[in-house]
Amino acid sequence: MGGSHSREDLDFSESDDDAESRASDNSSDYGTPPPASASSRLGGAGAATPASPRAHPPPAPTPAALNAVKLYLHIGGSTPSAKWIVVDRLAAASFVRTGDDEDDEEPASGPWCLVVGSKIRARVGPELQLKTFPAQRRVDFVADGVWALKFLHADGFGEFCSKYHSCLFENSYGVAATDEGRAKVFGKDFQAWARPEDGDESIWEDATDGFSPGPKGTPMPSRSPMLKPLMEDLREFEEPVEEGSGIQSLALGALDNSFLVGDSGIQVVRNFEHGIHGKGMSVKFSGGSTNFTTPKKALLMRAETNMLLMSPATDGKPHAKGVHQLDIETGKVVSEWKFEKDSADINMRDITNDSKGAQLDPSESTFLGLDDNRLCRWDMRDRRGIVQNLASATESPVLQWTQGHQFSRGTNFQCFASTGDGSIVVGSLDGKIRLYSTTSMRMAKTAFPGLGSPITHVDVTYDGRWILGTTDTYLILICTIFIDKDGREKTGFTGRMGNRIAAPRLLKLNPLDFHLAGANNKFREGRFSWVTENGKQERHLVATVGKYSVVWNFLQVKNSHHECYQYQEGLKSCYCYKVIPKDESIVASRFMHDKYAVTDSPEAPLVVATPMKVTSFSISSRH
């Protein structure tokens, strides 16, 4: 359960005929491929065949070629015997378009692919998880395995990186990586996203919080002191769930109880300062006039005495036609609410509370709903249902709703979340993230452009200053703070940010960790730790990737002087995290409410649920 850097910081000097180098000690540390052999020793190496369109394979590259690389493959997974092996001592790394090898006269127009000798041909995209190590002239990536390229020449490494970023941009957006292409994708207000190296870093430089070790703007050490206890002093409490339950989702409570939603009912567990455990009562699904499948969404309401359960439609789509209201104390479904507007049935993709702390309000009677092209508020006091309707009509002319009709094209909303004051952030299939204020739900105050990947989950800090978007292959952290023309600090929820927008940060896994996370190794449900009080700052970020829960230190991610960001091109990516592995795919990973962060702990316990077990990790500061 070590941090990511333990897998990378090792370096080896190469012996004369070293064909392989250790990539792992007993802790599965991730080693560095050995430096390239001298040119005199490579001269007689076996040749690999680079991809070349409509021609016989060219001769093997000479050591003088800029794209000459030594190719390594990682074998052994996370076992003590894991290691790098040399697959090709002299190969060529190049970028070609799909279709270059077809025998026709038309120029290839397909997506760009990375080709390495005769061993690798993979589409250039975020799924490669490509990571560069400039000081070592090394590139690691995932393509049906974990590979490493060691460039023989520094100029070749630099040329490769530049070409990779250009190909990635073109594959993501369908336009060339030129100034005109970037302007078309990002517009004039997001130049910092198009060219991060030219962006204003002042927002990140000044991003401090209550446990910062120094004054505002003070450079942070490369390792935040808060990360050490997180990585070294986890106390684990694990217990199985009831037989046959099969956890499908987790509803954390901020008061006495939390809830494990399973196949046949809900198991109630107690909240403690060291996590959730202890088998409480079980609530079997009962009451109401209709049956419903296992809920995929459980929303606590009314001081956590009621729960809304939303089940997807039976045709495999995530949308639901209504919700069931469960009285937790009696264990009965007391109401069945149907989504309806103007006498027409409509579906919802997701529901959430009006604000971050709304589930603690005993009088709460409204909640938010999201559909592909609809964002609305539902009121349980009014049988007619909808009381507010919002769609971003100014951004897309198709977002016009009459009699519940849905147009074939639109915003493709996927997920949403609310701040402490009820502002709303929405993520979309095209990767856009829109911010809606508490006063105007019809028009987004700010719309951040997509980075080429759909947003599958979104979270926001209580104060609305930070947004965490989840994609299949990375997390994106966005700062919403800006200074308006009058010198006042605002967020993108309350004002138009214009061109005063900082470039985001990306949170990624190292290629080896991403590969070892399992077959279902997509990022899911990136979340901040949980606070519901003004003036408190969230301390950590957590996401699920296959069999891994992955935790980042929030202050460290924000720190512009953090070691991960040195010598990076493009958007800066943080690879310094804590991995908590489980034996099966993880259903949910969430921090408990901040009230459970006791005096000897820097953070509330982390709860990790798999289908048959729930584990709580409390974090000690003893050392």
Short mmCIF file of C-alpha atoms in Angstrom, two decimals, residues 18-417:
data_model
loop_
_atom_site.label_atom_id
_atom_site.label_comp_id
_atom_site.label_asym_id
_atom_site.label_seq_id
_atom_site.Cartn_x
_atom_site.Cartn_y
_atom_site.Cartn_z
CA ASP A 18 22.32 -6.75 -18.97
CA ALA A 19 19.23 -8.04 -20.74
CA GLU A 20 16.84 -7.28 -17.95
CA SER A 21 16.63 -5.17 -14.82
CA ARG A 22 14.61 -5.51 -11.69
CA ALA A 23 11.44 -3.42 -11.55
CA SER A 24 10.31 -4.60 -8.17
CA ASP A 25 11.58 -5.45 -4.73
CA ASN A 26 9.47 -7.19 -2.11
CA SER A 27 7.20 -4.14 -2.06
CA SER A 28 6.67 -4.30 -5.82
CA ASP A 29 8.66 -1.14 -6.43
CA TYR A 30 8.63 0.13 -9.97
CA GLY A 31 12.13 0.20 -11.40
CA THR A 32 13.67 2.23 -14.17
CA PRO A 33 14.85 0.53 -17.36
CA PRO A 34 18.64 0.53 -17.55
CA PRO A 35 20.34 3.25 -19.61
CA ALA A 36 20.85 2.52 -23.28
CA SER A 37 23.97 0.60 -24.28
CA ALA A 38 26.78 2.40 -25.99
CA SER A 39 26.45 2.81 -29.73
CA SER A 40 29.30 0.43 -30.35
CA ARG A 41 27.38 -2.36 -28.64
CA LEU A 42 24.15 -1.60 -30.50
CA GLY A 43 25.64 -1.78 -33.93
CA GLY A 44 25.11 -5.53 -34.24
CA ALA A 45 21.75 -5.67 -32.46
CA GLY A 46 18.87 -7.46 -34.08
CA ALA A 47 16.61 -5.14 -36.08
CA ALA A 48 12.98 -4.40 -35.40
CA THR A 49 10.69 -3.31 -38.19
CA PRO A 50 9.15 0.15 -37.97
CA ALA A 51 5.80 0.70 -39.62
CA SER A 52 6.09 2.30 -43.03
CA PRO A 53 3.27 2.85 -45.53
CA ARG A 54 3.13 1.04 -48.87
CA ALA A 55 6.72 -0.12 -48.82
CA HIS A 56 8.88 -3.04 -47.83
CA PRO A 57 10.18 -2.84 -44.27
CA PRO A 58 13.16 -0.47 -44.22
CA PRO A 59 16.50 -1.45 -42.75
CA ALA A 60 16.86 -1.46 -39.00
CA PRO A 61 17.49 1.97 -37.51
CA THR A 62 21.05 2.90 -36.78
CA PRO A 63 22.02 4.14 -33.34
CA ALA A 64 22.32 7.60 -34.87
CA ALA A 65 18.60 7.73 -35.78
CA LEU A 66 16.63 10.13 -33.60
CA ASN A 67 13.77 7.67 -33.18
CA ALA A 68 16.01 4.78 -32.15
CA VAL A 69 14.85 3.24 -28.87
CA LYS A 70 15.40 0.29 -26.64
CA LEU A 71 12.09 -1.42 -25.88
CA TYR A 72 11.23 -2.98 -22.50
CA LEU A 73 8.24 -4.98 -21.27
CA HIS A 74 7.22 -5.29 -17.64
CA ILE A 75 6.43 -8.83 -16.53
CA GLY A 76 5.46 -10.35 -13.22
CA GLY A 77 2.74 -7.86 -12.27
CA SER A 78 3.01 -6.83 -8.62
CA THR A 79 4.79 -9.99 -7.46
CA PRO A 80 8.26 -9.89 -5.88
CA SER A 81 9.67 -11.38 -9.08
CA ALA A 82 8.38 -8.55 -11.26
CA LYS A 83 10.96 -7.10 -13.62
CA TRP A 84 11.63 -5.38 -16.91
CA ILE A 85 12.85 -7.45 -19.80
CA VAL A 86 14.41 -6.16 -22.98
CA VAL A 87 12.17 -7.01 -25.91
CA ASP A 88 14.09 -5.16 -28.62
CA ARG A 89 17.54 -3.65 -28.18
CA LEU A 90 17.20 -1.43 -31.23
CA ALA A 91 13.81 -0.42 -32.59
CA ALA A 92 12.23 2.66 -34.14
CA ALA A 93 9.40 4.60 -32.52
CA SER A 94 7.17 6.53 -34.89
CA PHE A 95 3.68 7.92 -35.36
CA VAL A 96 1.59 6.87 -38.36
CA ARG A 97 -2.03 7.30 -39.33
CA THR A 98 -4.41 4.40 -39.42
CA GLY A 99 -4.60 3.36 -43.06
CA ASP A 100 -0.98 4.16 -43.88
CA ASP A 101 -0.39 0.50 -44.59
CA GLU A 102 -3.28 0.19 -47.02
CA ASP A 103 -2.45 -0.06 -50.68
CA ASP A 104 -4.20 2.93 -52.17
CA GLU A 105 -3.35 6.33 -53.56
CA GLU A 106 -5.37 8.39 -51.09
CA PRO A 107 -3.51 9.87 -48.10
CA ALA A 108 -4.34 8.20 -44.82
CA SER A 109 -6.87 10.11 -42.75
CA GLY A 110 -7.46 7.83 -39.79
CA PRO A 111 -6.33 8.48 -36.22
CA TRP A 112 -2.67 8.60 -35.29
CA CYS A 113 -1.07 5.44 -33.93
CA LEU A 114 2.14 4.84 -32.03
CA VAL A 115 4.26 2.20 -33.74
CA VAL A 116 7.36 0.67 -32.15
CA GLY A 117 9.21 -1.76 -34.35
CA SER A 118 7.12 -4.82 -35.13
CA LYS A 119 5.90 -5.23 -31.55
CA ILE A 120 3.51 -2.33 -30.90
CA ARG A 121 0.83 -0.53 -32.81
CA ALA A 122 -1.60 1.41 -30.61
CA ARG A 123 -3.93 4.35 -31.10
CA VAL A 124 -2.64 7.56 -29.55
CA GLY A 125 -5.05 8.51 -26.76
CA PRO A 126 -5.34 8.93 -23.01
CA GLU A 127 -5.82 5.17 -22.67
CA LEU A 128 -2.08 4.78 -23.37
CA GLN A 129 -1.45 6.41 -19.96
CA LEU A 130 1.82 7.64 -21.44
CA LYS A 131 4.23 9.10 -18.90
CA THR A 132 7.57 10.72 -19.66
CA PHE A 133 10.80 10.77 -17.65
CA PRO A 134 12.90 13.53 -19.28
CA ALA A 135 15.98 13.02 -17.12
CA GLN A 136 16.11 9.37 -18.26
CA ARG A 137 14.97 9.89 -21.88
CA ARG A 138 12.30 7.34 -21.05
CA VAL A 139 8.61 6.90 -21.88
CA ASP A 140 6.26 4.38 -20.22
CA PHE A 141 2.82 3.45 -21.54
CA VAL A 142 0.12 0.77 -21.58
CA ALA A 143 -0.75 -1.21 -24.71
CA ASP A 144 -1.81 -4.77 -23.89
CA GLY A 145 0.94 -4.68 -21.29
CA VAL A 146 3.25 -2.11 -19.74
CA TRP A 147 6.08 -0.93 -21.96
CA ALA A 148 9.04 1.41 -21.66
CA LEU A 149 11.00 3.14 -24.37
CA LYS A 150 14.55 4.30 -23.70
CA PHE A 151 15.68 6.82 -26.31
CA LEU A 152 19.26 6.69 -27.43
CA HIS A 153 19.39 10.43 -28.04
CA ALA A 154 18.00 13.39 -26.12
CA ASP A 155 16.86 15.10 -29.32
CA GLY A 156 14.91 12.01 -30.26
CA PHE A 157 13.14 12.01 -26.91
CA GLY A 158 12.16 15.66 -27.29
CA GLU A 159 10.94 15.17 -30.85
CA PHE A 160 8.88 12.14 -29.79
CA CYS A 161 7.17 14.06 -26.96
CA SER A 162 6.34 16.99 -29.21
CA LYS A 163 4.89 14.73 -31.89
CA TYR A 164 2.95 12.71 -29.32
CA HIS A 165 1.20 15.81 -27.96
CA SER A 166 0.32 16.91 -31.50
CA CYS A 167 -1.10 13.49 -32.38
CA LEU A 168 -3.02 13.30 -29.10
CA PHE A 169 -4.59 16.71 -29.75
CA GLU A 170 -5.61 15.79 -33.29
CA ASN A 171 -7.03 12.41 -32.27
CA SER A 172 -8.98 14.03 -29.42
CA TYR A 173 -10.46 16.99 -31.29
CA GLY A 174 -10.27 16.13 -34.97
CA VAL A 175 -8.27 19.25 -35.86
CA ALA A 176 -4.54 19.80 -36.27
CA ALA A 177 -2.52 20.99 -33.28
CA THR A 178 -1.94 24.45 -34.73
CA ASP A 179 -2.71 27.85 -33.26
CA GLU A 180 -5.85 27.93 -35.38
CA GLY A 181 -6.86 24.45 -34.25
CA ARG A 182 -6.35 25.28 -30.57
CA ALA A 183 -8.32 28.50 -30.95
CA LYS A 184 -11.16 26.54 -32.56
CA VAL A 185 -11.26 24.05 -29.69
CA PHE A 186 -10.67 26.27 -26.67
CA GLY A 187 -11.63 29.76 -27.81
CA LYS A 188 -9.98 32.96 -26.69
CA ASP A 189 -10.98 32.55 -23.04
CA PHE A 190 -9.15 29.26 -22.52
CA GLN A 191 -5.70 29.97 -23.91
CA ALA A 192 -4.20 28.65 -20.65
CA TRP A 193 -5.78 25.27 -21.43
CA ALA A 194 -4.44 25.31 -24.97
CA ARG A 195 -0.92 26.36 -23.96
CA PRO A 196 -0.43 25.70 -20.24
CA GLU A 197 3.20 26.75 -20.38
CA ASP A 198 2.06 30.29 -21.21
CA GLY A 199 -0.76 30.34 -18.64
CA ASP A 200 -1.02 32.28 -15.40
CA GLU A 201 0.05 30.09 -12.49
CA SER A 202 -0.79 32.67 -9.83
CA ILE A 203 -4.03 30.92 -8.84
CA TRP A 204 -2.14 27.70 -8.14
CA GLU A 205 0.77 29.53 -6.53
CA ASP A 206 -1.63 31.08 -4.03
CA ALA A 207 -3.72 27.97 -3.42
CA THR A 208 -3.25 27.37 0.30
CA ASP A 209 -5.53 26.26 3.08
CA GLY A 210 -5.80 25.94 6.81
CA PHE A 211 -3.04 23.34 7.20
CA SER A 212 -0.50 25.01 4.91
CA PRO A 213 2.93 25.04 6.56
CA GLY A 214 3.72 28.57 5.51
CA PRO A 215 2.36 31.98 4.49
CA LYS A 216 0.34 32.44 1.36
CA GLY A 217 2.47 31.76 -1.69
CA THR A 218 5.29 30.07 0.26
CA PRO A 219 6.90 27.25 -1.79
CA MET A 220 5.91 23.89 -0.39
CA PRO A 221 8.33 21.03 0.20
CA SER A 222 8.20 18.31 -2.43
CA ARG A 223 6.42 16.03 0.04
CA SER A 224 3.57 17.52 2.01
CA PRO A 225 3.90 16.57 5.70
CA MET A 226 0.23 15.52 5.62
CA LEU A 227 0.95 12.74 3.13
CA LYS A 228 3.35 10.76 5.29
CA PRO A 229 0.85 9.66 7.94
CA LEU A 230 -1.69 8.90 5.24
CA MET A 231 0.73 6.54 3.56
CA GLU A 232 2.21 4.90 6.64
CA ASP A 233 -0.34 4.81 9.47
CA LEU A 234 -3.57 3.34 8.14
CA ARG A 235 -5.56 1.31 10.64
CA GLU A 236 -7.86 -1.11 8.87
CA PHE A 237 -11.23 -2.51 9.99
CA GLU A 238 -12.82 -5.01 7.61
CA GLU A 239 -15.95 -7.07 7.92
CA PRO A 240 -18.15 -9.02 5.51
CA VAL A 241 -21.61 -7.87 4.59
CA GLU A 242 -24.67 -9.99 5.13
CA GLU A 243 -24.72 -13.17 3.09
CA GLY A 244 -26.42 -12.64 -0.24
CA SER A 245 -26.44 -8.86 0.08
CA GLY A 246 -24.05 -7.98 -2.71
CA ILE A 247 -23.32 -4.26 -2.16
CA GLN A 248 -24.36 -2.15 -5.12
CA SER A 249 -23.89 1.34 -3.66
CA LEU A 250 -22.91 3.15 -0.49
CA ALA A 251 -24.86 5.95 1.21
CA LEU A 252 -22.67 7.57 3.85
CA GLY A 253 -24.41 9.38 6.67
CA ALA A 254 -23.02 12.34 8.58
CA LEU A 255 -25.01 11.45 11.70
CA ASP A 256 -25.24 8.05 13.42
CA ASN A 257 -25.63 5.61 10.54
CA SER A 258 -24.50 4.76 7.03
CA PHE A 259 -26.21 2.43 4.59
CA LEU A 260 -25.07 -0.40 2.33
CA VAL A 261 -27.52 -0.83 -0.53
CA GLY A 262 -27.55 -4.44 -1.71
CA ASP A 263 -29.46 -6.77 -3.99
CA SER A 264 -32.32 -7.44 -1.60
CA GLY A 265 -32.28 -4.59 0.85
CA ILE A 266 -30.32 -2.08 2.86
CA GLN A 267 -27.95 -2.93 5.67
CA VAL A 268 -27.63 -0.25 8.34
CA VAL A 269 -24.17 0.21 9.88
CA ARG A 270 -22.97 2.53 12.62
CA ASN A 271 -20.61 5.47 12.15
CA PHE A 272 -17.61 5.61 14.46
CA GLU A 273 -14.47 7.71 14.67
CA HIS A 274 -12.49 4.82 13.23
CA GLY A 275 -14.93 4.00 10.41
CA ILE A 276 -18.23 2.21 9.83
CA HIS A 277 -18.89 -1.25 11.17
CA GLY A 278 -21.22 -3.29 13.32
CA LYS A 279 -24.20 -5.03 11.81
CA GLY A 280 -27.32 -3.04 12.50
CA MET A 281 -30.79 -3.72 11.28
CA SER A 282 -31.54 -4.70 7.73
CA VAL A 283 -34.26 -3.02 5.71
CA LYS A 284 -35.79 -5.28 3.12
CA PHE A 285 -37.39 -3.59 0.14
CA SER A 286 -41.10 -3.63 0.85
CA GLY A 287 -44.21 -1.48 0.54
CA GLY A 288 -45.48 0.37 -2.49
CA SER A 289 -47.52 -0.98 -5.34
CA THR A 290 -44.72 -1.91 -7.74
CA ASN A 291 -41.51 -3.88 -7.55
CA PHE A 292 -38.21 -2.34 -8.48
CA THR A 293 -34.74 -3.63 -9.20
CA THR A 294 -31.71 -3.02 -7.02
CA PRO A 295 -31.31 0.75 -6.69
CA LYS A 296 -28.23 2.24 -8.32
CA LYS A 297 -28.66 5.53 -6.48
CA ALA A 298 -29.54 6.06 -2.81
CA LEU A 299 -30.01 9.65 -1.65
CA LEU A 300 -30.36 10.50 2.04
CA MET A 301 -32.84 13.24 2.97
CA ARG A 302 -34.67 14.84 5.91
CA ALA A 303 -31.93 14.59 8.52
CA GLU A 304 -31.11 11.12 7.17
CA THR A 305 -34.48 9.66 8.21
CA ASN A 306 -35.61 9.18 4.61
CA MET A 307 -33.90 7.82 1.53
CA LEU A 308 -34.73 8.19 -2.15
CA LEU A 309 -33.99 5.07 -4.18
CA MET A 310 -33.63 5.32 -7.94
CA SER A 311 -33.50 2.22 -10.10
CA PRO A 312 -32.51 2.31 -13.76
CA ALA A 313 -34.87 1.26 -16.51
CA THR A 314 -34.86 -2.43 -17.38
CA ASP A 315 -33.64 -1.89 -20.95
CA GLY A 316 -30.08 -1.39 -19.78
CA LYS A 317 -30.12 2.41 -19.88
CA PRO A 318 -29.15 4.41 -16.79
CA HIS A 319 -32.35 6.49 -16.83
CA ALA A 320 -35.19 6.00 -14.37
CA LYS A 321 -38.87 6.85 -14.57
CA GLY A 322 -39.18 7.81 -10.90
CA VAL A 323 -37.95 7.29 -7.34
CA HIS A 324 -39.12 5.37 -4.29
CA GLN A 325 -39.15 7.16 -0.94
CA LEU A 326 -38.07 4.91 1.91
CA ASP A 327 -38.78 5.68 5.56
CA ILE A 328 -35.64 4.32 7.21
CA GLU A 329 -37.14 4.03 10.69
CA THR A 330 -40.02 1.82 9.56
CA GLY A 331 -38.26 0.17 6.64
CA LYS A 332 -41.22 0.87 4.38
CA VAL A 333 -41.49 2.51 0.98
CA VAL A 334 -43.92 5.30 1.79
CA SER A 335 -44.18 6.98 -1.62
CA GLU A 336 -43.50 6.32 -5.26
CA TRP A 337 -42.67 9.48 -7.16
CA LYS A 338 -43.02 9.64 -10.92
CA PHE A 339 -41.02 12.03 -13.06
CA GLU A 340 -43.61 13.99 -14.99
CA LYS A 341 -43.89 17.42 -16.60
CA ASP A 342 -46.95 18.86 -18.31
CA SER A 343 -48.67 15.48 -18.08
CA ALA A 344 -45.82 13.79 -19.96
CA ASP A 345 -43.59 11.11 -18.46
CA ILE A 346 -39.89 11.94 -18.49
CA ASN A 347 -36.80 10.07 -17.33
CA MET A 348 -33.93 11.11 -15.11
CA ARG A 349 -30.33 9.95 -15.32
CA ASP A 350 -29.33 11.04 -11.81
CA ILE A 351 -30.53 12.80 -8.65
CA THR A 352 -28.69 14.68 -5.92
CA ASN A 353 -29.34 16.91 -2.92
CA ASP A 354 -29.96 20.63 -3.32
CA SER A 355 -26.69 21.39 -1.58
CA LYS A 356 -23.73 19.63 0.08
CA GLY A 357 -25.33 19.62 3.52
CA ALA A 358 -28.99 19.35 2.52
CA GLN A 359 -29.36 15.75 3.69
CA LEU A 360 -28.98 17.04 7.27
CA ASP A 361 -31.97 19.38 6.94
CA PRO A 362 -35.05 17.79 8.57
CA SER A 363 -37.43 19.91 6.48
CA GLU A 364 -35.84 19.18 3.09
CA SER A 365 -38.47 18.48 0.45
CA THR A 366 -36.72 19.26 -2.85
CA PHE A 367 -33.91 17.61 -4.76
CA LEU A 368 -32.18 18.04 -8.10
CA GLY A 369 -32.62 15.83 -11.15
CA LEU A 370 -30.51 15.39 -14.26
CA ASP A 371 -31.36 14.00 -17.67
CA ASP A 372 -29.32 14.02 -20.88
CA ASN A 373 -30.53 17.51 -21.79
CA ARG A 374 -32.37 18.59 -18.67
CA LEU A 375 -31.45 19.84 -15.25
CA CYS A 376 -34.33 20.40 -12.87
CA ARG A 377 -35.56 20.63 -9.32
CA TRP A 378 -38.25 18.31 -8.02
CA ASP A 379 -40.52 19.14 -5.12
CA MET A 380 -42.11 16.36 -3.09
CA ARG A 381 -44.70 18.79 -1.68
CA ASP A 382 -46.24 19.23 -5.12
CA ARG A 383 -47.73 16.23 -6.90
CA ARG A 384 -47.15 18.00 -10.19
CA GLY A 385 -43.48 17.51 -9.52
CA ILE A 386 -41.21 19.91 -11.30
CA VAL A 387 -40.92 23.46 -10.01
CA GLN A 388 -37.81 24.60 -11.85
CA ASN A 389 -36.42 23.65 -15.21
CA LEU A 390 -33.06 24.58 -16.59
CA ALA A 391 -31.30 24.00 -19.85
CA SER A 392 -28.36 25.79 -21.38
CA ALA A 393 -30.32 27.23 -24.28
CA THR A 394 -27.74 29.89 -25.04
CA GLU A 395 -25.06 27.30 -25.80
CA SER A 396 -27.12 25.02 -28.00
CA PRO A 397 -30.27 26.02 -29.88
CA VAL A 398 -31.70 22.51 -29.59
CA LEU A 399 -32.26 22.83 -25.83
CA GLN A 400 -35.90 23.86 -26.07
CA TRP A 401 -38.44 21.90 -24.11
CA THR A 402 -42.17 21.76 -24.73
CA GLN A 403 -44.55 19.08 -23.45
CA GLY A 404 -41.61 16.95 -22.33
CA HIS A 405 -40.29 16.55 -25.87
CA GLN A 406 -36.61 15.78 -26.17
CA PHE A 407 -34.62 16.73 -29.23
CA SER A 408 -32.19 14.32 -30.76
CA ARG A 409 -29.16 16.52 -30.05
CA GLY A 410 -28.18 18.54 -27.03
CA THR A 411 -25.86 18.92 -24.10
CA ASN A 412 -25.61 15.22 -23.21
CA PHE A 413 -25.41 15.81 -19.48
CA GLN A 414 -23.89 12.85 -17.62
CA CYS A 415 -23.39 13.80 -13.97
CA PHE A 416 -23.74 16.67 -11.53
CA ALA A 417 -23.05 17.88 -7.98
#
